[in-house]
PDB file of C-alpha atoms in Angstrom:
ATOM      1  CA  ARG A 411       2.801 -30.227 -21.609  1.00 72.00           C
ATOM      2  CA  LYS A 412       1.654 -26.641 -21.067  1.00 81.00           C
ATOM      3  CA  GLU A 413      -1.931 -26.156 -19.979  1.00 89.00           C
ATOM      4  CA  VAL A 414      -2.612 -23.766 -22.837  1.00 94.00           C
ATOM      5  CA  GLU A 415      -0.496 -23.732 -25.986  1.00 95.00           C
ATOM      6  CA  GLN A 416      -0.377 -21.304 -28.867  1.00 96.00           C
ATOM      7  CA  ASP A 417       1.867 -20.755 -31.858  1.00 93.00           C
ATOM      8  CA  PRO A 418       3.712 -17.556 -30.945  1.00 92.00           C
ATOM      9  CA  GLY A 419       3.989 -16.482 -34.608  1.00 91.00           C
ATOM     10  CA  PRO A 420       4.473 -13.865 -35.833  1.00 95.00           C
ATOM     11  CA  PHE A 421       1.825 -14.189 -38.475  1.00 95.00           C
ATOM     12  CA  ASN A 422       2.521 -11.566 -41.144  1.00 97.00           C
ATOM     13  CA  VAL A 423      -0.511 -11.133 -43.395  1.00 97.00           C
ATOM     14  CA  PRO A 424      -1.513  -8.515 -45.982  1.00 98.00           C
ATOM     15  CA  GLU A 425      -4.481  -6.253 -45.434  1.00 98.00           C
ATOM     16  CA  GLY A 426      -7.708  -7.930 -46.430  1.00 98.00           C
ATOM     17  CA  ALA A 427      -6.437 -11.436 -45.802  1.00 98.00           C
ATOM     18  CA  THR A 428      -8.099 -14.045 -43.648  1.00 98.00           C
ATOM     19  CA  VAL A 429      -6.023 -15.469 -40.826  1.00 97.00           C
ATOM     20  CA  ALA A 430      -6.730 -18.154 -38.250  1.00 96.00           C
ATOM     21  CA  PHE A 431      -5.110 -19.021 -34.935  1.00 94.00           C
ATOM     22  CA  ASN A 432      -5.484 -22.178 -32.935  1.00 95.00           C
ATOM     23  CA  CYS A 433      -5.005 -22.810 -29.246  1.00 96.00           C
ATOM     24  CA  THR A 434      -4.882 -26.198 -27.538  1.00 96.00           C
ATOM     25  CA  TYR A 435      -5.627 -26.878 -23.897  1.00 95.00           C
ATOM     26  CA  SER A 436      -4.719 -29.883 -21.791  1.00 93.00           C
ATOM     27  CA  ASN A 437      -7.392 -30.007 -19.103  1.00 90.00           C
ATOM     28  CA  SER A 438     -10.536 -31.701 -20.371  1.00 89.00           C
ATOM     29  CA  ALA A 439     -12.437 -30.235 -17.404  1.00 86.00           C
ATOM     30  CA  SER A 440     -11.985 -26.717 -18.781  1.00 88.00           C
ATOM     31  CA  GLN A 441     -15.334 -25.009 -18.901  1.00 85.00           C
ATOM     32  CA  SER A 442     -14.989 -21.631 -20.520  1.00 88.00           C
ATOM     33  CA  PHE A 443     -12.764 -20.132 -23.149  1.00 92.00           C
ATOM     34  CA  PHE A 444     -11.889 -16.657 -24.313  1.00 93.00           C
ATOM     35  CA  TRP A 445      -9.718 -14.679 -26.664  1.00 96.00           C
ATOM     36  CA  TYR A 446      -7.992 -11.586 -25.381  1.00 96.00           C
ATOM     37  CA  ARG A 447      -6.162  -8.987 -27.391  1.00 97.00           C
ATOM     38  CA  GLN A 448      -2.997  -7.272 -26.198  1.00 97.00           C
ATOM     39  CA  ASP A 449      -1.474  -4.324 -28.011  1.00 97.00           C
ATOM     40  CA  CYS A 450       2.235  -3.643 -27.675  1.00 94.00           C
ATOM     41  CA  ARG A 451       3.073  -2.459 -24.161  1.00 92.00           C
ATOM     42  CA  LYS A 452      -0.590  -2.366 -23.202  1.00 95.00           C
ATOM     43  CA  GLU A 453      -2.747  -4.489 -20.955  1.00 96.00           C
ATOM     44  CA  PRO A 454      -4.790  -7.457 -22.253  1.00 96.00           C
ATOM     45  CA  LYS A 455      -8.443  -6.793 -23.070  1.00 95.00           C
ATOM     46  CA  LEU A 456     -11.252  -9.225 -23.714  1.00 92.00           C
ATOM     47  CA  LEU A 457     -11.899  -9.717 -27.427  1.00 95.00           C
ATOM     48  CA  MET A 458     -14.588 -12.358 -27.259  1.00 93.00           C
ATOM     49  CA  SER A 459     -15.852 -15.384 -25.434  1.00 90.00           C
ATOM     50  CA  VAL A 460     -15.892 -18.748 -27.185  1.00 92.00           C
ATOM     51  CA  TYR A 461     -19.161 -20.659 -27.080  1.00 87.00           C
ATOM     52  CA  SER A 462     -19.674 -24.349 -27.751  1.00 88.00           C
ATOM     53  CA  SER A 463     -21.695 -23.674 -30.876  1.00 89.00           C
ATOM     54  CA  GLY A 464     -19.205 -21.153 -32.218  1.00 90.00           C
ATOM     55  CA  ASN A 465     -19.812 -17.423 -32.352  1.00 94.00           C
ATOM     56  CA  GLU A 466     -19.160 -14.400 -34.502  1.00 95.00           C
ATOM     57  CA  ASP A 467     -18.524 -10.782 -33.749  1.00 95.00           C
ATOM     58  CA  GLY A 468     -18.187  -8.831 -36.953  1.00 96.00           C
ATOM     59  CA  ARG A 469     -15.044 -10.014 -38.729  1.00 98.00           C
ATOM     60  CA  PHE A 470     -14.083 -12.319 -35.879  1.00 98.00           C
ATOM     61  CA  THR A 471     -15.247 -15.915 -35.502  1.00 97.00           C
ATOM     62  CA  ALA A 472     -14.413 -18.135 -32.559  1.00 97.00           C
ATOM     63  CA  GLN A 473     -14.904 -21.879 -32.404  1.00 96.00           C
ATOM     64  CA  LEU A 474     -14.480 -24.590 -29.803  1.00 96.00           C
ATOM     65  CA  ASN A 475     -13.652 -28.241 -30.442  1.00 95.00           C
ATOM     66  CA  ARG A 476     -13.992 -30.087 -27.145  1.00 93.00           C
ATOM     67  CA  ALA A 477     -13.174 -33.494 -28.616  1.00 94.00           C
ATOM     68  CA  SER A 478      -9.772 -32.309 -29.805  1.00 94.00           C
ATOM     69  CA  GLN A 479      -9.406 -29.752 -27.023  1.00 95.00           C
ATOM     70  CA  TYR A 480      -8.717 -26.671 -29.055  1.00 94.00           C
ATOM     71  CA  ILE A 481     -10.235 -23.310 -29.776  1.00 96.00           C
ATOM     72  CA  SER A 482      -9.733 -21.160 -32.823  1.00 97.00           C
ATOM     73  CA  LEU A 483     -10.012 -17.535 -33.845  1.00 98.00           C
ATOM     74  CA  LEU A 484     -10.633 -16.516 -37.443  1.00 98.00           C
ATOM     75  CA  ILE A 485     -10.175 -12.944 -38.581  1.00 98.00           C
ATOM     76  CA  ARG A 486     -11.587 -12.004 -41.961  1.00 98.00           C
ATOM     77  CA  ASP A 487     -10.671  -8.947 -44.023  1.00 98.00           C
ATOM     78  CA  SER A 488      -7.697  -8.107 -41.796  1.00 98.00           C
ATOM     79  CA  LYS A 489      -7.119  -4.458 -40.961  1.00 98.00           C
ATOM     80  CA  LEU A 490      -3.892  -2.749 -39.979  1.00 98.00           C
ATOM     81  CA  SER A 491      -5.500  -2.109 -36.612  1.00 97.00           C
ATOM     82  CA  ASP A 492      -5.799  -5.850 -36.011  1.00 98.00           C
ATOM     83  CA  SER A 493      -2.039  -5.996 -35.458  1.00 98.00           C
ATOM     84  CA  ALA A 494      -1.638  -7.203 -31.889  1.00 98.00           C
ATOM     85  CA  THR A 495      -0.999 -10.287 -29.814  1.00 97.00           C
ATOM     86  CA  TYR A 496      -3.969 -12.598 -29.371  1.00 98.00           C
ATOM     87  CA  LEU A 497      -4.074 -14.487 -26.093  1.00 97.00           C
ATOM     88  CA  CYS A 498      -6.030 -17.677 -25.625  1.00 96.00           C
ATOM     89  CA  VAL A 499      -7.566 -17.965 -22.163  1.00 93.00           C
ATOM     90  CA  VAL A 500      -8.993 -21.053 -20.519  1.00 92.00           C
ATOM     91  CA  ASN A 501     -10.974 -21.178 -17.306  1.00 86.00           C
ATOM     92  CA  ILE A 502     -11.376 -24.467 -15.477  1.00 78.00           C
ATOM     93  CA  GLY A 503     -14.262 -22.879 -13.675  1.00 67.00           C
ATOM     94  CA  GLY A 504     -16.684 -24.515 -11.316  1.00 60.00           C
ATOM     95  CA  GLY A 505     -15.681 -23.998  -7.732  1.00 56.00           C
ATOM     96  CA  TYR A 506     -12.082 -23.483  -8.781  1.00 56.00           C
ATOM     97  CA  GLN A 507     -11.760 -20.426 -10.943  1.00 68.00           C
ATOM     98  CA  LYS A 508      -8.366 -21.061 -12.484  1.00 77.00           C
ATOM     99  CA  VAL A 509      -7.806 -18.744 -15.415  1.00 84.00           C
ATOM    100  CA  THR A 510      -4.821 -19.674 -17.554  1.00 90.00           C
ATOM    101  CA  PHE A 511      -3.405 -17.614 -20.400  1.00 94.00           C
ATOM    102  CA  GLY A 512      -1.549 -18.920 -23.405  1.00 95.00           C
ATOM    103  CA  THR A 513       1.681 -17.297 -24.520  1.00 95.00           C
ATOM    104  CA  GLY A 514      -0.120 -15.402 -27.252  1.00 96.00           C
ATOM    105  CA  THR A 515       0.053 -15.316 -31.040  1.00 97.00           C
ATOM    106  CA  LYS A 516       1.462 -12.196 -32.606  1.00 97.00           C
ATOM    107  CA  LEU A 517      -0.301 -10.866 -35.695  1.00 97.00           C
ATOM    108  CA  GLN A 518       1.181  -8.218 -37.969  1.00 97.00           C
ATOM    109  CA  VAL A 519      -1.061  -6.943 -40.751  1.00 98.00           C
ATOM    110  CA  ILE A 520       0.982  -5.450 -43.561  1.00 97.00           C
ATOM    111  CA  PRO A 521      -0.206  -2.666 -45.890  1.00 95.00           C
TER     112      PRO A 521
ATOM    113  CA  GLU B 988     -16.292   4.394 -14.547  1.00 68.00           C
ATOM    114  CA  ALA B 989     -12.697   4.184 -13.354  1.00 83.00           C
ATOM    115  CA  GLY B 990     -10.750   1.115 -14.422  1.00 94.00           C
ATOM    116  CA  VAL B 991      -8.168  -0.842 -12.504  1.00 97.00           C
ATOM    117  CA  VAL B 992      -5.510   1.529 -11.245  1.00 97.00           C
ATOM    118  CA  GLN B 993      -1.951   0.455 -10.624  1.00 98.00           C
ATOM    119  CA  SER B 994       1.104   2.269  -9.373  1.00 98.00           C
ATOM    120  CA  PRO B 995       3.875   2.862  -9.974  1.00 98.00           C
ATOM    121  CA  ARG B 996       3.864   2.436 -13.758  1.00 97.00           C
ATOM    122  CA  TYR B 997       7.620   2.034 -13.842  1.00 97.00           C
ATOM    123  CA  LYS B 998      10.154   1.105 -11.216  1.00 98.00           C
ATOM    124  CA  ILE B 999      13.907   0.632 -11.507  1.00 98.00           C
ATOM    125  CA  ILE B1000      15.765  -0.801  -8.544  1.00 97.00           C
ATOM    126  CA  GLU B1001      18.993  -2.568  -7.796  1.00 97.00           C
ATOM    127  CA  LYS B1002      18.954  -6.236  -6.917  1.00 96.00           C
ATOM    128  CA  LYS B1003      18.359  -7.082  -3.279  1.00 97.00           C
ATOM    129  CA  GLN B1004      16.253  -3.960  -2.821  1.00 97.00           C
ATOM    130  CA  PRO B1005      12.571  -4.192  -1.866  1.00 98.00           C
ATOM    131  CA  VAL B1006       9.748  -3.014  -4.103  1.00 98.00           C
ATOM    132  CA  ALA B1007       6.003  -2.724  -3.711  1.00 98.00           C
ATOM    133  CA  PHE B1008       3.169  -2.405  -6.203  1.00 98.00           C
ATOM    134  CA  TRP B1009      -0.302  -1.142  -5.461  1.00 98.00           C
ATOM    135  CA  CYS B1010      -3.595  -1.947  -7.140  1.00 98.00           C
ATOM    136  CA  ASN B1011      -7.052  -0.454  -6.826  1.00 97.00           C
ATOM    137  CA  PRO B1012      -9.635  -2.681  -8.552  1.00 95.00           C
ATOM    138  CA  ILE B1013     -12.885  -1.638 -10.173  1.00 94.00           C
ATOM    139  CA  SER B1014     -15.442  -0.752  -7.544  1.00 92.00           C
ATOM    140  CA  GLY B1015     -17.563  -3.755  -6.639  1.00 89.00           C
ATOM    141  CA  HIS B1016     -15.219  -6.355  -8.100  1.00 90.00           C
ATOM    142  CA  ASN B1017     -14.626  -8.930  -5.417  1.00 88.00           C
ATOM    143  CA  THR B1018     -12.023 -10.961  -7.289  1.00 90.00           C
ATOM    144  CA  LEU B1019      -8.533  -9.540  -7.662  1.00 93.00           C
ATOM    145  CA  TYR B1020      -5.588 -11.105  -9.475  1.00 94.00           C
ATOM    146  CA  TRP B1021      -1.897 -10.387  -9.655  1.00 97.00           C
ATOM    147  CA  TYR B1022      -0.200 -11.619 -12.807  1.00 97.00           C
ATOM    148  CA  LEU B1023       3.398 -11.528 -13.929  1.00 97.00           C
ATOM    149  CA  GLN B1024       4.141 -11.080 -17.623  1.00 97.00           C
ATOM    150  CA  ASN B1025       7.543 -11.556 -19.187  1.00 96.00           C
ATOM    151  CA  LEU B1026       8.337 -10.295 -22.671  1.00 92.00           C
ATOM    152  CA  GLY B1027       6.818 -12.538 -25.315  1.00 91.00           C
ATOM    153  CA  GLN B1028       4.860 -14.564 -22.767  1.00 93.00           C
ATOM    154  CA  GLY B1029       1.302 -14.599 -21.558  1.00 95.00           C
ATOM    155  CA  PRO B1030       0.349 -13.422 -18.089  1.00 96.00           C
ATOM    156  CA  GLU B1031       1.100 -15.954 -15.345  1.00 95.00           C
ATOM    157  CA  LEU B1032      -1.001 -15.957 -12.204  1.00 93.00           C
ATOM    158  CA  LEU B1033       0.774 -15.110  -8.962  1.00 96.00           C
ATOM    159  CA  ILE B1034      -2.191 -14.847  -6.614  1.00 95.00           C
ATOM    160  CA  ARG B1035      -5.960 -14.579  -6.689  1.00 92.00           C
ATOM    161  CA  TYR B1036      -8.130 -13.015  -4.013  1.00 92.00           C
ATOM    162  CA  GLU B1037     -11.803 -13.491  -3.368  1.00 89.00           C
ATOM    163  CA  ASN B1038     -12.566 -10.441  -1.243  1.00 90.00           C
ATOM    164  CA  GLU B1039      -9.782 -10.413   1.336  1.00 91.00           C
ATOM    165  CA  GLU B1040      -9.013 -14.122   1.137  1.00 91.00           C
ATOM    166  CA  ALA B1041      -6.127 -15.433  -0.959  1.00 93.00           C
ATOM    167  CA  VAL B1042      -7.721 -18.479  -2.603  1.00 88.00           C
ATOM    168  CA  ASP B1043      -4.905 -19.365  -5.008  1.00 88.00           C
ATOM    169  CA  ASP B1044      -1.333 -18.429  -4.204  1.00 92.00           C
ATOM    170  CA  SER B1045       0.254 -21.650  -5.395  1.00 88.00           C
ATOM    171  CA  GLN B1046       2.423 -19.827  -7.961  1.00 91.00           C
ATOM    172  CA  LEU B1047       3.579 -17.078  -5.620  1.00 95.00           C
ATOM    173  CA  PRO B1048       7.281 -17.470  -4.651  1.00 93.00           C
ATOM    174  CA  LYS B1049       6.656 -17.059  -0.974  1.00 92.00           C
ATOM    175  CA  ASP B1050      10.288 -16.773   0.008  1.00 95.00           C
ATOM    176  CA  ARG B1051      10.464 -13.299  -1.482  1.00 97.00           C
ATOM    177  CA  PHE B1052       6.970 -12.338  -2.625  1.00 97.00           C
ATOM    178  CA  SER B1053       4.088 -11.331  -0.414  1.00 97.00           C
ATOM    179  CA  ALA B1054       0.696  -9.836  -1.047  1.00 97.00           C
ATOM    180  CA  GLU B1055      -2.188  -8.500   0.911  1.00 96.00           C
ATOM    181  CA  ARG B1056      -5.660  -7.241   0.267  1.00 96.00           C
ATOM    182  CA  LEU B1057      -6.837  -5.484   3.372  1.00 84.00           C
ATOM    183  CA  LYS B1058     -10.571  -4.894   3.624  1.00 86.00           C
ATOM    184  CA  GLY B1059     -11.063  -6.700   0.338  1.00 85.00           C
ATOM    185  CA  VAL B1060     -10.426  -3.666  -1.845  1.00 92.00           C
ATOM    186  CA  ASP B1061      -6.921  -2.378  -2.595  1.00 96.00           C
ATOM    187  CA  SER B1062      -4.047  -4.784  -2.831  1.00 97.00           C
ATOM    188  CA  THR B1063      -0.288  -4.584  -2.482  1.00 98.00           C
ATOM    189  CA  LEU B1064       2.299  -6.936  -3.938  1.00 98.00           C
ATOM    190  CA  LYS B1065       5.761  -6.832  -2.429  1.00 98.00           C
ATOM    191  CA  ILE B1066       9.083  -8.319  -3.440  1.00 98.00           C
ATOM    192  CA  GLN B1067      11.896  -8.460  -0.928  1.00 97.00           C
ATOM    193  CA  PRO B1068      14.651  -8.855  -1.894  1.00 96.00           C
ATOM    194  CA  ALA B1069      14.314  -8.379  -5.643  1.00 97.00           C
ATOM    195  CA  GLU B1070      16.393 -10.497  -8.011  1.00 97.00           C
ATOM    196  CA  LEU B1071      17.440  -9.850 -11.600  1.00 96.00           C
ATOM    197  CA  GLY B1072      14.935 -12.427 -12.820  1.00 96.00           C
ATOM    198  CA  ASP B1073      12.058 -10.474 -11.298  1.00 97.00           C
ATOM    199  CA  SER B1074      12.255  -7.907 -14.084  1.00 97.00           C
ATOM    200  CA  ALA B1075       8.829  -8.104 -15.721  1.00 97.00           C
ATOM    201  CA  VAL B1076       5.463  -6.404 -15.922  1.00 98.00           C
ATOM    202  CA  TYR B1077       3.214  -6.982 -12.924  1.00 98.00           C
ATOM    203  CA  LEU B1078      -0.423  -6.838 -13.918  1.00 98.00           C
ATOM    204  CA  CYS B1079      -3.348  -6.471 -11.586  1.00 97.00           C
ATOM    205  CA  ALA B1080      -6.806  -7.500 -12.746  1.00 95.00           C
ATOM    206  CA  SER B1081     -10.246  -7.631 -11.224  1.00 93.00           C
ATOM    207  CA  SER B1082     -13.526  -9.277 -12.053  1.00 89.00           C
ATOM    208  CA  LEU B1083     -16.998  -9.855 -10.714  1.00 82.00           C
ATOM    209  CA  GLY B1084     -17.441 -13.239  -9.114  1.00 68.00           C
ATOM    210  CA  GLY B1085     -18.355 -16.156 -11.342  1.00 55.00           C
ATOM    211  CA  LEU B1086     -16.346 -15.202 -14.407  1.00 54.00           C
ATOM    212  CA  THR B1087     -19.241 -16.317 -16.588  1.00 52.00           C
ATOM    213  CA  ARG B1088     -18.287 -13.752 -19.158  1.00 53.00           C
ATOM    214  CA  GLY B1089     -14.601 -14.299 -18.541  1.00 58.00           C
ATOM    215  CA  GLU B1090     -13.931 -10.637 -18.408  1.00 82.00           C
ATOM    216  CA  LEU B1091     -10.916  -9.768 -16.384  1.00 88.00           C
ATOM    217  CA  PHE B1092     -10.230  -6.065 -16.383  1.00 92.00           C
ATOM    218  CA  PHE B1093      -6.531  -5.322 -16.270  1.00 95.00           C
ATOM    219  CA  GLY B1094      -4.644  -2.314 -15.071  1.00 97.00           C
ATOM    220  CA  GLU B1095      -1.887  -0.834 -17.213  1.00 96.00           C
ATOM    221  CA  GLY B1096       0.708  -2.772 -15.248  1.00 97.00           C
ATOM    222  CA  SER B1097       3.819  -1.945 -13.268  1.00 98.00           C
ATOM    223  CA  ARG B1098       7.011  -2.465 -15.225  1.00 97.00           C
ATOM    224  CA  LEU B1099       9.867  -3.524 -12.973  1.00 98.00           C
ATOM    225  CA  THR B1100      13.524  -3.407 -13.963  1.00 98.00           C
ATOM    226  CA  VAL B1101      16.025  -4.922 -11.559  1.00 98.00           C
ATOM    227  CA  LEU B1102      19.641  -3.921 -12.177  1.00 97.00           C
TER     228      LEU B1102
END
C-alpha cells in the first residue's frame, strides 16, 4: 500500500461547481498534513495546511479525519484558474521529518 | 527575496553520460531536499539535508547518484552514468527547520532527458 494515495483524476467540473478530493495515508503516526498546488510544468506550491479541527481559506476547505486516516480538500465556486494538480502531503514529523507527496489529483475547470 | 534557484533548467544527454544539477536554497533555510518527479506522479524524495548532513538518503540510488551540500548552503546532485529511466524533473526544495507550517519552497526544477 502506498504511504499517501490520491485519485489521479482528472476531475472535469464546470465553473461555479463544488469539487472535493480525498487523500488517504497509511502511517497512523503522521503528524501534519498539507495540500500543495502544482500548475502544469511548474513547481509545487503550498496551498494550505490541514488542521485537526478543519480550516478554511476563502473558497477552500481542508479537513482531517484521523480515525479513517484521510484528509480532504473542498473547493467551492470553482474558477478556471483553479485548474491544476492538487498534491496531498503528509509529514510524519517528530524527530524524523519525512515528507511524502501523493501522486496528485488533476482538476480541470471547464467554462 | 530570492527563491530557490536551480540550474540548468533543461538538460539533454545521451545515456551513460554524466550530468549534474545545482541548487541554491533560500537564504537561512537549513533543510534542503532533492526530489524526483516523473510525469503524472508526485515528487519522490531522493535526499534530505539538515545543514551539511544528509539525514535521509534511503531513496537515493547510490550506485549512480551522488549529492553533496558543502558548507550547508548550495547543493549538487550528480548522476553518473545516466540511464534512460532517469529522464524526469529534478526538484530542489528548502525549508526552515521544524516544518511546522509544512512549507517547502521549490525551485523551478531541472528537466532531464536521456536519449
